[in-house]
PDB file of C-alpha atoms in Angstrom:
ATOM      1  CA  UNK A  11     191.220 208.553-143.918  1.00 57.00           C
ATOM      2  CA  UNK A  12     194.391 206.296-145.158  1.00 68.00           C
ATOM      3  CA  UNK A  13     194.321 203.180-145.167  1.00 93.00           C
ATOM      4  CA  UNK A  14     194.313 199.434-146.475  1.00 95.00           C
ATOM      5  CA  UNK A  15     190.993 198.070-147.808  1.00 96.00           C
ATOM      6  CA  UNK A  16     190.585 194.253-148.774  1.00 97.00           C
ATOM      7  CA  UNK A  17     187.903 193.158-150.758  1.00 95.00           C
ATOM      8  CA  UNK A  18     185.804 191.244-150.499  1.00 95.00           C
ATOM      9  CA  UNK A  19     185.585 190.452-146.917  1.00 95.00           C
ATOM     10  CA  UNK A  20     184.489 186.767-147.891  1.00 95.00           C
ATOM     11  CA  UNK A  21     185.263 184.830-151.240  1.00 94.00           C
ATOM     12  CA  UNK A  22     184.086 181.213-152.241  1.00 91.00           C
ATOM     13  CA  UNK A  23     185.922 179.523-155.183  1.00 88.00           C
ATOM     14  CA  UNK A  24     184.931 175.988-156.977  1.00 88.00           C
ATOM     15  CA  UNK A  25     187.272 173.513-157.909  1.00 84.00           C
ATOM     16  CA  UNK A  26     189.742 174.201-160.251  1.00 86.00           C
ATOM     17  CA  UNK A  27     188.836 177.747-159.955  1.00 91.00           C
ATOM     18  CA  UNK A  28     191.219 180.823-159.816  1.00 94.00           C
ATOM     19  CA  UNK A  29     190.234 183.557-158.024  1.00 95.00           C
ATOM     20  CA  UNK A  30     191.778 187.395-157.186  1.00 96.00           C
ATOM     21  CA  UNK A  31     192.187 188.931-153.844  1.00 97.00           C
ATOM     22  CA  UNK A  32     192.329 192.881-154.049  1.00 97.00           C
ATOM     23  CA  UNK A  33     194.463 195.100-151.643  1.00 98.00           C
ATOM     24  CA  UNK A  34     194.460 198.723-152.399  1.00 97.00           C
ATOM     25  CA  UNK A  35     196.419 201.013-149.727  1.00 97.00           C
ATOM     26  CA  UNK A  36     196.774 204.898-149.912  1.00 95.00           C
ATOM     27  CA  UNK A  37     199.097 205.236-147.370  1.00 94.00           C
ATOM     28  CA  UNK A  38     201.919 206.072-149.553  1.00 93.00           C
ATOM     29  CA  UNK A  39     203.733 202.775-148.665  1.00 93.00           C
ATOM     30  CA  UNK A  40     206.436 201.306-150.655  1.00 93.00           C
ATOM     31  CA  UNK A  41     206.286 198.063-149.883  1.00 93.00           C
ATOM     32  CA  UNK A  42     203.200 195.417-149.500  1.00 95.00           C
ATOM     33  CA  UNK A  43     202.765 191.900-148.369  1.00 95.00           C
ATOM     34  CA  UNK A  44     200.366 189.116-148.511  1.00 97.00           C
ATOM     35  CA  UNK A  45     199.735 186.535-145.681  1.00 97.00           C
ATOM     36  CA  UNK A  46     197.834 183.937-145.159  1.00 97.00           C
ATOM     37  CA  UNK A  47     196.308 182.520-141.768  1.00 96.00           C
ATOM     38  CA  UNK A  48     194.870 179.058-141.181  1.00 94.00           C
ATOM     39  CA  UNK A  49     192.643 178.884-137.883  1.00 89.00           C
ATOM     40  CA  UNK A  50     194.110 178.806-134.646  1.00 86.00           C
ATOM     41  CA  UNK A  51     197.910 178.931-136.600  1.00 88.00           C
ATOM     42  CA  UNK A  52     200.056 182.516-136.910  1.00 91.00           C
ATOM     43  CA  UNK A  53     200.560 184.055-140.210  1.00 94.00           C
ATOM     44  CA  UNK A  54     202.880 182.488-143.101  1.00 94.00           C
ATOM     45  CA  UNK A  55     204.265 184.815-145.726  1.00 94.00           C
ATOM     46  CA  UNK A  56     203.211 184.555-149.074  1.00 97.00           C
ATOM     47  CA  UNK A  57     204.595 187.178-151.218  1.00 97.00           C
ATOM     48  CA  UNK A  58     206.303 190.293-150.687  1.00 95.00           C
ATOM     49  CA  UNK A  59     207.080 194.098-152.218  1.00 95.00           C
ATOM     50  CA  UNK A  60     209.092 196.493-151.886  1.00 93.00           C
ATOM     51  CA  UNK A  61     208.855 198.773-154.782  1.00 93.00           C
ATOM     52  CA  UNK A  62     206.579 199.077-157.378  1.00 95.00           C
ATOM     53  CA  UNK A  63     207.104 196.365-160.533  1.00 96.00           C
ATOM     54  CA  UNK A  64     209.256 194.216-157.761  1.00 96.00           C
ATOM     55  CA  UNK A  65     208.041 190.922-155.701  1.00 97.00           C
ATOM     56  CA  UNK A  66     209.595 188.430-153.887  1.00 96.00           C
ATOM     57  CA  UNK A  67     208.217 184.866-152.804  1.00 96.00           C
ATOM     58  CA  UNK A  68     207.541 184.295-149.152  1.00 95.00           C
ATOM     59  CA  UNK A  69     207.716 180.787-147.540  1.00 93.00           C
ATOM     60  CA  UNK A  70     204.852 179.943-148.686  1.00 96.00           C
ATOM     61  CA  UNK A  71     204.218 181.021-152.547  1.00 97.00           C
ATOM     62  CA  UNK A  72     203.828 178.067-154.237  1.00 96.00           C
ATOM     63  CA  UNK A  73     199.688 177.799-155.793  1.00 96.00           C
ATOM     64  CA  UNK A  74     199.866 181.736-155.805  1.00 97.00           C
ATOM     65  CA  UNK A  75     200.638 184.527-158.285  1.00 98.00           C
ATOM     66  CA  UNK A  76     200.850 188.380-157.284  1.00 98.00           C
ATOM     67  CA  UNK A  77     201.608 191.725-159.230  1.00 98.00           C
ATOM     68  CA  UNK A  78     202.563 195.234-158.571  1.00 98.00           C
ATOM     69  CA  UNK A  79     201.896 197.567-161.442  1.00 97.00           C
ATOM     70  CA  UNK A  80     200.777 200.351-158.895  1.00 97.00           C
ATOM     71  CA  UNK A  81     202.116 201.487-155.687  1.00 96.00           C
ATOM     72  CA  UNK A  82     198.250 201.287-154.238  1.00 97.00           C
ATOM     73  CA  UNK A  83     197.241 198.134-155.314  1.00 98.00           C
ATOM     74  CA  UNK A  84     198.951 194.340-154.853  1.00 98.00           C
ATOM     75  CA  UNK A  85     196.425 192.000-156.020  1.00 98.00           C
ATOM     76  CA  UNK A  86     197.013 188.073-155.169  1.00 98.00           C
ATOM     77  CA  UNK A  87     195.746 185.630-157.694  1.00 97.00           C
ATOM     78  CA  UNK A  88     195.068 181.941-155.697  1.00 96.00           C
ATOM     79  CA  UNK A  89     195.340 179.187-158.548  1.00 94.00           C
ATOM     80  CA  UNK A  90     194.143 176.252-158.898  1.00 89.00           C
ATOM     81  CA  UNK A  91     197.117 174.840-158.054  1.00 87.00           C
ATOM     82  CA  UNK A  92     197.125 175.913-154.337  1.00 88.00           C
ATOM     83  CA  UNK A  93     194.992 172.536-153.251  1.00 86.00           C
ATOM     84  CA  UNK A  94     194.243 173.542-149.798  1.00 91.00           C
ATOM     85  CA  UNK A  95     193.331 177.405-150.403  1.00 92.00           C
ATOM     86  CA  UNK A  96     190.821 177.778-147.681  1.00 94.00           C
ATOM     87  CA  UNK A  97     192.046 180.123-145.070  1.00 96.00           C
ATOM     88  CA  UNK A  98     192.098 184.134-143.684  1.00 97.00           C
ATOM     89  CA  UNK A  99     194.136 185.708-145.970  1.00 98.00           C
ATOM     90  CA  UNK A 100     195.989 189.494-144.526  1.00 97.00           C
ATOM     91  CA  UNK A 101     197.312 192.119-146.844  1.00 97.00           C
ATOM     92  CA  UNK A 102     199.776 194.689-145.069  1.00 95.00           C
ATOM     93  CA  UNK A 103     202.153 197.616-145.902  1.00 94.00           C
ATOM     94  CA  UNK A 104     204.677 199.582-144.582  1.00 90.00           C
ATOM     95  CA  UNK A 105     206.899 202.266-145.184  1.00 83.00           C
ATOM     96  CA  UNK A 106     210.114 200.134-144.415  1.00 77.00           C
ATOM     97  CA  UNK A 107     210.479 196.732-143.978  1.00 70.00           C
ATOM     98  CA  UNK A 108     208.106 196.681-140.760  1.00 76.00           C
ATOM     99  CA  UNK A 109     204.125 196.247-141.967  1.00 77.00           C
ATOM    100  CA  UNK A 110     202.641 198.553-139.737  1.00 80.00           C
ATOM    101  CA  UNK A 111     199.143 198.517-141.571  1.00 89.00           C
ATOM    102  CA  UNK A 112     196.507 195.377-141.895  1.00 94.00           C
ATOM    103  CA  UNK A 113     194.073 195.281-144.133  1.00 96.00           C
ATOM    104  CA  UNK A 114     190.597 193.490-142.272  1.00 95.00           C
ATOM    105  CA  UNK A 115     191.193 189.434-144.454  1.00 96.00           C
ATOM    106  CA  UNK A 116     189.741 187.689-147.210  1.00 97.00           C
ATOM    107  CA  UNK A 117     188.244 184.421-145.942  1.00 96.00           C
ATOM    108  CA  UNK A 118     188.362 182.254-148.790  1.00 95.00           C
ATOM    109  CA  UNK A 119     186.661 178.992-148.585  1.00 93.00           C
ATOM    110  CA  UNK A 120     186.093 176.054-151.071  1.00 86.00           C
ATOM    111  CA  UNK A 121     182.669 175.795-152.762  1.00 82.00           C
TER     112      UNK A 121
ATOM    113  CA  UNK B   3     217.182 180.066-142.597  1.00 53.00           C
ATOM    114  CA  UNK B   4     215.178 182.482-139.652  1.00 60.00           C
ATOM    115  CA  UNK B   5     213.100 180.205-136.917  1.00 71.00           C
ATOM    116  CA  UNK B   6     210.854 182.200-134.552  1.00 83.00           C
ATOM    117  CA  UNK B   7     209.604 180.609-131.818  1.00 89.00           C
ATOM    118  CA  UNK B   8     207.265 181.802-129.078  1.00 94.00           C
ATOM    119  CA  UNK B   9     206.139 180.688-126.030  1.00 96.00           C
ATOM    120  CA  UNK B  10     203.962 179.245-125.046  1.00 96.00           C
ATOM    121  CA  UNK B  11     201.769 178.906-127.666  1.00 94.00           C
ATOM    122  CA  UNK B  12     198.621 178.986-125.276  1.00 96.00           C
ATOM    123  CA  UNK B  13     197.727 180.818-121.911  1.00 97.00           C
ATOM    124  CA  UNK B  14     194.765 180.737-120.144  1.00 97.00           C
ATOM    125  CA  UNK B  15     194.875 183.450-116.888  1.00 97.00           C
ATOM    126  CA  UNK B  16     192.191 184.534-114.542  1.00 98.00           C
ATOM    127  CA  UNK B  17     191.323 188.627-114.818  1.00 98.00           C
ATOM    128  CA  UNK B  18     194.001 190.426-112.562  1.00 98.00           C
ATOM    129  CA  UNK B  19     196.514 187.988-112.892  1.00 98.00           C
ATOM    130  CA  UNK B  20     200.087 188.602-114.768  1.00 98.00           C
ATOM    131  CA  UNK B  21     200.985 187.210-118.344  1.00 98.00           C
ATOM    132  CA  UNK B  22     204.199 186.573-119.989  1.00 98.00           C
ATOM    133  CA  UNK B  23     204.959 185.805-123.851  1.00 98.00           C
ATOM    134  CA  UNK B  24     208.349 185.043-124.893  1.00 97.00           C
ATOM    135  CA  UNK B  25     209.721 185.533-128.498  1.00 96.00           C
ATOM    136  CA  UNK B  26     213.247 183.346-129.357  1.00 95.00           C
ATOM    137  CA  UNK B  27     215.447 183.914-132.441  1.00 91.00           C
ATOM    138  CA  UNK B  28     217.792 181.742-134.024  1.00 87.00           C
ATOM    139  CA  UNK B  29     219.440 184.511-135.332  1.00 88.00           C
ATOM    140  CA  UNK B  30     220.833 187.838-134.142  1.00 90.00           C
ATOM    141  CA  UNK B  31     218.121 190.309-134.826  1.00 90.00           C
ATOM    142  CA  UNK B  32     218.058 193.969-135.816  1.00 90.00           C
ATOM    143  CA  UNK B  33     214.254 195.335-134.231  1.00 91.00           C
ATOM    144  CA  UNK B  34     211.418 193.427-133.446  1.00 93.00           C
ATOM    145  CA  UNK B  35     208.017 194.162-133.316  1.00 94.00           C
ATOM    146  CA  UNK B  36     204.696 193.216-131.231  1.00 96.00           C
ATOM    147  CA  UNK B  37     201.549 193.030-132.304  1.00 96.00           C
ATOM    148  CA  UNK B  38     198.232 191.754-131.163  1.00 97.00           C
ATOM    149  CA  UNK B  39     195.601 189.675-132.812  1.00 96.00           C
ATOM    150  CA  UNK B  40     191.671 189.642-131.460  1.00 96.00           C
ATOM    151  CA  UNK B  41     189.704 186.817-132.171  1.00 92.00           C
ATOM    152  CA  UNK B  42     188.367 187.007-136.192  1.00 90.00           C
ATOM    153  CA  UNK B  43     190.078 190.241-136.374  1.00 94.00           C
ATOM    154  CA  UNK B  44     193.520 191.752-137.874  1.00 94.00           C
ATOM    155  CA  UNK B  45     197.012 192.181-136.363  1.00 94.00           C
ATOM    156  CA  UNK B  46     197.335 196.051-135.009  1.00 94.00           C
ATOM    157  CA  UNK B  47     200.845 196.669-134.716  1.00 93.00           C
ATOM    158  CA  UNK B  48     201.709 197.304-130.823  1.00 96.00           C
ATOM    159  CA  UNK B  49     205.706 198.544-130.522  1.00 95.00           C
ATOM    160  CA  UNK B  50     208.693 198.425-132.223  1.00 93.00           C
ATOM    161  CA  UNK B  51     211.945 197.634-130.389  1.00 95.00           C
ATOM    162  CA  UNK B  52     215.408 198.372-131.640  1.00 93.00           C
ATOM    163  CA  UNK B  53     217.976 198.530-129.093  1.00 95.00           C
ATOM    164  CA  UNK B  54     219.602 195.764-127.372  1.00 97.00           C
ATOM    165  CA  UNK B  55     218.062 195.727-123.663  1.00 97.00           C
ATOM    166  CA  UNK B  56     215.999 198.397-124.407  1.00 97.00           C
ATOM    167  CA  UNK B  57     211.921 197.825-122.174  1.00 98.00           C
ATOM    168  CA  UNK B  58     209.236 199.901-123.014  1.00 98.00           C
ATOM    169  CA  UNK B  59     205.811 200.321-121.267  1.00 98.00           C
ATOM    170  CA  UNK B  60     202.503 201.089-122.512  1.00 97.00           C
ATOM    171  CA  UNK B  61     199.772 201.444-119.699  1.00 97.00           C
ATOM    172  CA  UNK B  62     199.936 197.687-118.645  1.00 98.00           C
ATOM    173  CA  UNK B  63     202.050 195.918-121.050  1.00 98.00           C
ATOM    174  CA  UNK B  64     206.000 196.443-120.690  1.00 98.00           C
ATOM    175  CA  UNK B  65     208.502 195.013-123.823  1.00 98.00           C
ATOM    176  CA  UNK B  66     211.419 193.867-123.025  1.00 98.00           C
ATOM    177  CA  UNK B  67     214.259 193.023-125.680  1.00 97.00           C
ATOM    178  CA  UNK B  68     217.473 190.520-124.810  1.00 97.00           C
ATOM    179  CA  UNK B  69     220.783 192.012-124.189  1.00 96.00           C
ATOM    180  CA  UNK B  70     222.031 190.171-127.153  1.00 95.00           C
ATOM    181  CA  UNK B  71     218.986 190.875-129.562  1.00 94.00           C
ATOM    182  CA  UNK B  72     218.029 187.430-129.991  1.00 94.00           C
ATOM    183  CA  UNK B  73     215.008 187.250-127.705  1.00 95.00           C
ATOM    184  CA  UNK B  74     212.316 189.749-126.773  1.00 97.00           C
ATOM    185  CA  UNK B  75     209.703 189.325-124.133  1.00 98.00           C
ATOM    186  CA  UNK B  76     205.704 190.939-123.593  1.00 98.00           C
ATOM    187  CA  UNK B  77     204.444 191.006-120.035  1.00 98.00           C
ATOM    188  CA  UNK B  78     201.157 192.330-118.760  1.00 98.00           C
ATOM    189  CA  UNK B  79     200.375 193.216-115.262  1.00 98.00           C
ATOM    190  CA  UNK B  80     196.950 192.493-113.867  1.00 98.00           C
ATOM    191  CA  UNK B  81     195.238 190.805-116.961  1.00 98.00           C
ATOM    192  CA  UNK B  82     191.601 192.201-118.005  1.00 97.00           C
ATOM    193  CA  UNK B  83     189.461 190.400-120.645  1.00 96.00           C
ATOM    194  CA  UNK B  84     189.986 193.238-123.645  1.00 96.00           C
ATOM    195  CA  UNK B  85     193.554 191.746-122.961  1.00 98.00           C
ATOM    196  CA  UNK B  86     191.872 188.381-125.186  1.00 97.00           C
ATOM    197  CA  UNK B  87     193.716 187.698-128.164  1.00 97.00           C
ATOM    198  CA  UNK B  88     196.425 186.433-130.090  1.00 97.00           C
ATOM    199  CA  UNK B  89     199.800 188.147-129.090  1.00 97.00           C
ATOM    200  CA  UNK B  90     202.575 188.026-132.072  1.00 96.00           C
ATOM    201  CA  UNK B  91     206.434 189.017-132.131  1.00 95.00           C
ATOM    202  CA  UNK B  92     207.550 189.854-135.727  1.00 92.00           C
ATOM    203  CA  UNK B  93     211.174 190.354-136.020  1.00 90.00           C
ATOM    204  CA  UNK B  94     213.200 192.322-138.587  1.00 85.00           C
ATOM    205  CA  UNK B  95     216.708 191.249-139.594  1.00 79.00           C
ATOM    206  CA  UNK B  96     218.629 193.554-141.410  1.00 74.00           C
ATOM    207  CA  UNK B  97     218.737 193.504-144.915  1.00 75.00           C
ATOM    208  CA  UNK B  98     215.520 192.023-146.349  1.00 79.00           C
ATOM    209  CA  UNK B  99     211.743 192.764-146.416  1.00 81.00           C
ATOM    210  CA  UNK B 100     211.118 189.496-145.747  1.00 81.00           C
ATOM    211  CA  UNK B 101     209.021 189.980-142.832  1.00 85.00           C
ATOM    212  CA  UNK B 102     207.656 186.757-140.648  1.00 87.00           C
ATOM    213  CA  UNK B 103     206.025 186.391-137.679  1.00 90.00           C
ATOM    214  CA  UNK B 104     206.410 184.642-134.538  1.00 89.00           C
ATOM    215  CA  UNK B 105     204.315 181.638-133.995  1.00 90.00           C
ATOM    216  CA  UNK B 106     201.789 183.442-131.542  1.00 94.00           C
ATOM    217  CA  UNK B 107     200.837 183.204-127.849  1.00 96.00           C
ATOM    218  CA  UNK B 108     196.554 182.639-127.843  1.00 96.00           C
ATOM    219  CA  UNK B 109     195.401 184.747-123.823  1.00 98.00           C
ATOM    220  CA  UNK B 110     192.181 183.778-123.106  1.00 97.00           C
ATOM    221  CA  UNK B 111     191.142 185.533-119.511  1.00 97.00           C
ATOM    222  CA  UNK B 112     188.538 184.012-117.526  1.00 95.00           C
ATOM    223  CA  UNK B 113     186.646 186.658-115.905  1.00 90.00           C
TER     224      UNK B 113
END
Protein backbone atom coordinates (compact mmCIF):
# COMPACT_ATOMS: atom_id res chain seq x y z
CA UNK A 1 0.00 0.00 0.00
CA UNK A 2 2.08 3.26 -1.31
CA UNK A 3 2.21 5.92 0.31
CA UNK A 4 3.64 8.95 2.44
CA UNK A 5 4.18 8.34 6.18
CA UNK A 6 5.18 11.29 8.61
CA UNK A 7 6.49 10.64 11.81
CA UNK A 8 5.81 11.34 14.49
CA UNK A 9 2.32 12.50 14.38
CA UNK A 10 3.16 15.01 17.34
CA UNK A 11 6.68 16.51 18.29
CA UNK A 12 7.52 18.92 21.29
CA UNK A 13 10.90 20.78 21.14
CA UNK A 14 12.55 23.08 24.09
CA UNK A 15 14.13 26.19 23.53
CA UNK A 16 16.98 26.39 21.55
CA UNK A 17 16.31 22.94 20.48
CA UNK A 18 16.62 21.44 16.90
CA UNK A 19 14.53 18.89 16.03
CA UNK A 20 13.92 16.44 12.64
CA UNK A 21 10.72 15.84 10.89
CA UNK A 22 10.78 12.46 8.84
CA UNK A 23 8.87 11.94 5.46
CA UNK A 24 9.44 8.69 3.80
CA UNK A 25 7.24 8.06 0.49
CA UNK A 26 7.33 4.84 -1.72
CA UNK A 27 5.42 6.06 -4.34
CA UNK A 28 8.19 6.33 -6.72
CA UNK A 29 7.92 10.19 -6.77
CA UNK A 30 10.58 12.43 -7.94
CA UNK A 31 9.94 15.28 -6.34
CA UNK A 32 8.93 16.17 -2.48
CA UNK A 33 7.88 19.18 -0.57
CA UNK A 34 7.55 20.43 2.87
CA UNK A 35 4.77 22.81 4.15
CA UNK A 36 3.92 24.24 6.96
CA UNK A 37 0.32 25.28 8.31
CA UNK A 38 -0.45 27.69 11.14
CA UNK A 39 -4.18 27.30 12.48
CA UNK A 40 -6.95 28.59 10.66
CA UNK A 41 -4.13 29.97 7.76
CA UNK A 42 -3.46 27.84 4.22
CA UNK A 43 -0.21 26.23 3.65
CA UNK A 44 3.22 28.22 3.03
CA UNK A 45 6.00 26.45 1.20
CA UNK A 46 9.00 25.63 2.86
CA UNK A 47 11.30 23.68 0.78
CA UNK A 48 11.07 21.88 -2.32
CA UNK A 49 12.57 18.72 -4.58
CA UNK A 50 12.64 17.66 -7.54
CA UNK A 51 15.28 15.11 -7.93
CA UNK A 52 17.22 13.35 -5.66
CA UNK A 53 20.53 15.44 -4.15
CA UNK A 54 18.47 18.76 -5.42
CA UNK A 55 16.32 21.36 -3.14
CA UNK A 56 15.06 24.55 -3.55
CA UNK A 57 13.83 27.15 -0.82
CA UNK A 58 10.15 27.91 -0.66
CA UNK A 59 8.79 31.28 0.64
CA UNK A 60 9.23 30.47 3.70
CA UNK A 61 12.77 28.61 4.44
CA UNK A 62 14.44 30.71 6.57
CA UNK A 63 14.94 28.73 10.49
CA UNK A 64 14.82 25.40 8.38
CA UNK A 65 17.29 22.96 6.80
CA UNK A 66 16.20 19.89 4.51
CA UNK A 67 18.12 17.04 2.57
CA UNK A 68 17.56 14.57 -0.12
CA UNK A 69 20.08 11.77 -0.17
CA UNK A 70 17.21 9.24 -1.11
CA UNK A 71 14.38 9.41 -3.42
CA UNK A 72 12.04 7.98 -0.33
CA UNK A 73 12.97 10.05 2.30
CA UNK A 74 13.12 14.22 2.67
CA UNK A 75 13.73 14.86 6.19
CA UNK A 76 13.22 18.67 7.50
CA UNK A 77 15.47 19.77 10.27
CA UNK A 78 13.53 22.96 12.31
CA UNK A 79 16.48 25.02 14.00
CA UNK A 80 16.65 26.93 16.54
CA UNK A 81 16.63 29.70 14.58
CA UNK A 82 12.99 29.37 13.32
CA UNK A 83 11.56 31.45 16.61
CA UNK A 84 7.99 30.78 16.08
CA UNK A 85 8.18 26.91 15.03
CA UNK A 86 4.91 25.83 16.44
CA UNK A 87 2.58 24.80 13.74
CA UNK A 88 1.07 21.58 11.42
CA UNK A 89 3.71 20.82 9.35
CA UNK A 90 2.60 18.66 5.62
CA UNK A 91 5.06 16.64 3.63
CA UNK A 92 3.83 15.88 -0.07
CA UNK A 93 5.09 14.34 -3.39
CA UNK A 94 4.34 14.05 -6.75
CA UNK A 95 5.35 12.69 -9.86
CA UNK A 96 5.49 16.19 -11.65
CA UNK A 97 5.31 19.38 -10.35
CA UNK A 98 1.61 18.81 -8.93
CA UNK A 99 1.82 17.10 -5.12
CA UNK A 100 -0.80 14.75 -5.45
CA UNK A 101 0.12 12.83 -2.12
CA UNK A 102 -0.08 14.24 1.74
CA UNK A 103 1.50 12.80 4.27
CA UNK A 104 -1.08 13.00 7.74
CA UNK A 105 1.36 16.44 9.68
CA UNK A 106 3.75 16.81 12.31
CA UNK A 107 2.30 19.13 14.97
CA UNK A 108 5.18 20.61 16.49
CA UNK A 109 4.71 22.65 19.52
CA UNK A 110 7.11 24.52 21.95
CA UNK A 111 7.92 22.85 25.29
CA UNK B 1 6.35 37.20 -7.94
CA UNK B 2 2.90 34.63 -8.02
CA UNK B 3 -0.15 36.05 -5.65
CA UNK B 4 -3.08 33.63 -5.20
CA UNK B 5 -5.97 34.85 -3.87
CA UNK B 6 -9.25 33.15 -3.01
CA UNK B 7 -12.43 34.06 -2.09
CA UNK B 8 -13.85 34.43 0.28
CA UNK B 9 -11.84 33.26 2.81
CA UNK B 10 -14.93 32.08 4.97
CA UNK B 11 -18.49 30.61 4.16
CA UNK B 12 -20.92 29.55 6.37
CA UNK B 13 -24.17 27.78 4.30
CA UNK B 14 -27.15 25.94 5.57
CA UNK B 15 -27.27 21.94 4.31
CA UNK B 16 -28.88 22.02 0.72
CA UNK B 17 -27.84 25.27 -0.12
CA UNK B 18 -25.17 26.14 -3.09
CA UNK B 19 -21.42 27.20 -2.47
CA UNK B 20 -19.01 29.02 -4.55
CA UNK B 21 -15.05 29.42 -4.07
CA UNK B 22 -13.18 31.53 -6.35
CA UNK B 23 -9.37 31.18 -7.07
CA UNK B 24 -7.58 34.61 -8.79
CA UNK B 25 -4.08 34.67 -10.34
CA UNK B 26 -1.87 37.41 -10.93
CA UNK B 27 -0.32 35.59 -13.46
CA UNK B 28 -1.28 33.57 -16.52
CA UNK B 29 -1.39 30.03 -15.34
CA UNK B 30 -0.61 26.68 -16.93
CA UNK B 31 -3.14 23.94 -14.70
CA UNK B 32 -4.51 24.37 -11.50
CA UNK B 33 -5.51 22.14 -9.02
CA UNK B 34 -8.30 21.71 -6.14
CA UNK B 35 -8.02 20.20 -3.18
CA UNK B 36 -9.89 19.91 0.04
CA UNK B 37 -8.84 20.19 3.62
CA UNK B 38 -11.12 18.57 6.69
CA UNK B 39 -10.79 19.96 9.90
CA UNK B 40 -7.23 18.52 11.71
CA UNK B 41 -6.77 16.50 8.68
CA UNK B 42 -4.54 16.59 5.30
CA UNK B 43 -5.17 18.13 1.85
CA UNK B 44 -6.57 15.15 -0.62
CA UNK B 45 -6.02 16.33 -3.95
CA UNK B 46 -9.61 16.82 -5.74
CA UNK B 47 -8.97 17.69 -9.79
CA UNK B 48 -6.59 18.95 -11.93
CA UNK B 49 -7.53 21.47 -14.63
CA UNK B 50 -5.50 22.28 -17.69
CA UNK B 51 -7.35 23.77 -20.42
CA UNK B 52 -8.49 27.21 -20.74
CA UNK B 53 -12.46 27.11 -20.13
CA UNK B 54 -12.36 23.70 -19.58
CA UNK B 55 -15.50 22.61 -16.28
CA UNK B 56 -15.44 19.40 -14.89
CA UNK B 57 -17.99 17.69 -12.54
CA UNK B 58 -17.63 15.25 -9.89
CA UNK B 59 -21.04 14.09 -8.30
CA UNK B 60 -21.85 17.59 -6.76
CA UNK B 61 -18.93 19.74 -7.20
CA UNK B 62 -18.33 21.22 -10.87
CA UNK B 63 -14.62 23.15 -11.67
CA UNK B 64 -14.63 25.66 -13.71
CA UNK B 65 -11.32 27.31 -15.18
CA UNK B 66 -11.26 31.15 -16.81
CA UNK B 67 -11.12 31.53 -20.47
CA UNK B 68 -7.86 33.24 -20.04
CA UNK B 69 -6.31 30.80 -17.36
CA UNK B 70 -5.97 33.25 -14.75
CA UNK B 71 -8.92 32.34 -12.54
CA UNK B 72 -10.59 29.05 -11.70
CA UNK B 73 -13.77 28.59 -9.78
CA UNK B 74 -15.35 25.38 -7.31
CA UNK B 75 -19.11 25.29 -6.96
CA UNK B 76 -21.21 22.79 -5.09
CA UNK B 77 -24.82 22.21 -5.54
CA UNK B 78 -26.98 21.43 -2.56
CA UNK B 79 -24.33 21.58 0.33
CA UNK B 80 -24.28 18.47 2.90
CA UNK B 81 -22.17 18.59 6.11
CA UNK B 82 -19.26 15.91 4.82
CA UNK B 83 -18.98 19.00 2.43
CA UNK B 84 -17.09 20.76 5.95
CA UNK B 85 -13.72 21.75 5.31
CA UNK B 86 -11.13 23.82 4.02
CA UNK B 87 -11.35 24.11 0.12
CA UNK B 88 -7.78 25.05 -1.59
CA UNK B 89 -6.82 26.02 -5.34
CA UNK B 90 -3.10 25.25 -6.01
CA UNK B 91 -1.95 26.50 -9.27
CA UNK B 92 0.95 25.35 -11.47
CA UNK B 93 2.83 27.78 -13.70
CA UNK B 94 4.96 26.41 -16.13
CA UNK B 95 8.39 25.95 -15.53
CA UNK B 96 9.05 25.47 -11.80
CA UNK B 97 8.15 23.02 -8.96
CA UNK B 98 7.50 25.66 -6.93
CA UNK B 99 4.14 24.71 -5.96
CA UNK B 100 1.83 27.19 -3.61
CA UNK B 101 -1.43 27.21 -2.62
CA UNK B 102 -4.30 29.41 -2.67
CA UNK B 103 -5.20 31.10 0.50
CA UNK B 104 -8.28 28.73 1.26
CA UNK B 105 -12.08 29.07 1.48
CA UNK B 106 -13.11 27.52 5.38
CA UNK B 107 -17.38 25.80 4.53
CA UNK B 108 -18.82 25.22 7.60
CA UNK B 109 -22.63 23.78 6.91
CA UNK B 110 -25.13 24.18 9.49
CA UNK B 111 -27.28 21.25 9.46
Amino acid sequence: DGGITQSPKYLFRKEGQNVTLSCEQNLNHDAMYWYRQDPGQGLRLIYYSQIVNDFQKGDIAEGYSVSREKKESFPLTVTSAQKNPTAFYLCASSIGATPGHFGDGTRLSIL
Amino acid sequence: GQQVMQIPQYQHVQEGEDFTTYCNSSTTLSNIQWYKQRPGGHPVFLIQLVKSGEVKKQKRLTFQFGEAKKNSSLHITATQTTDVGTYFCAPTTSGTYKYIFGTGTRLKVLA
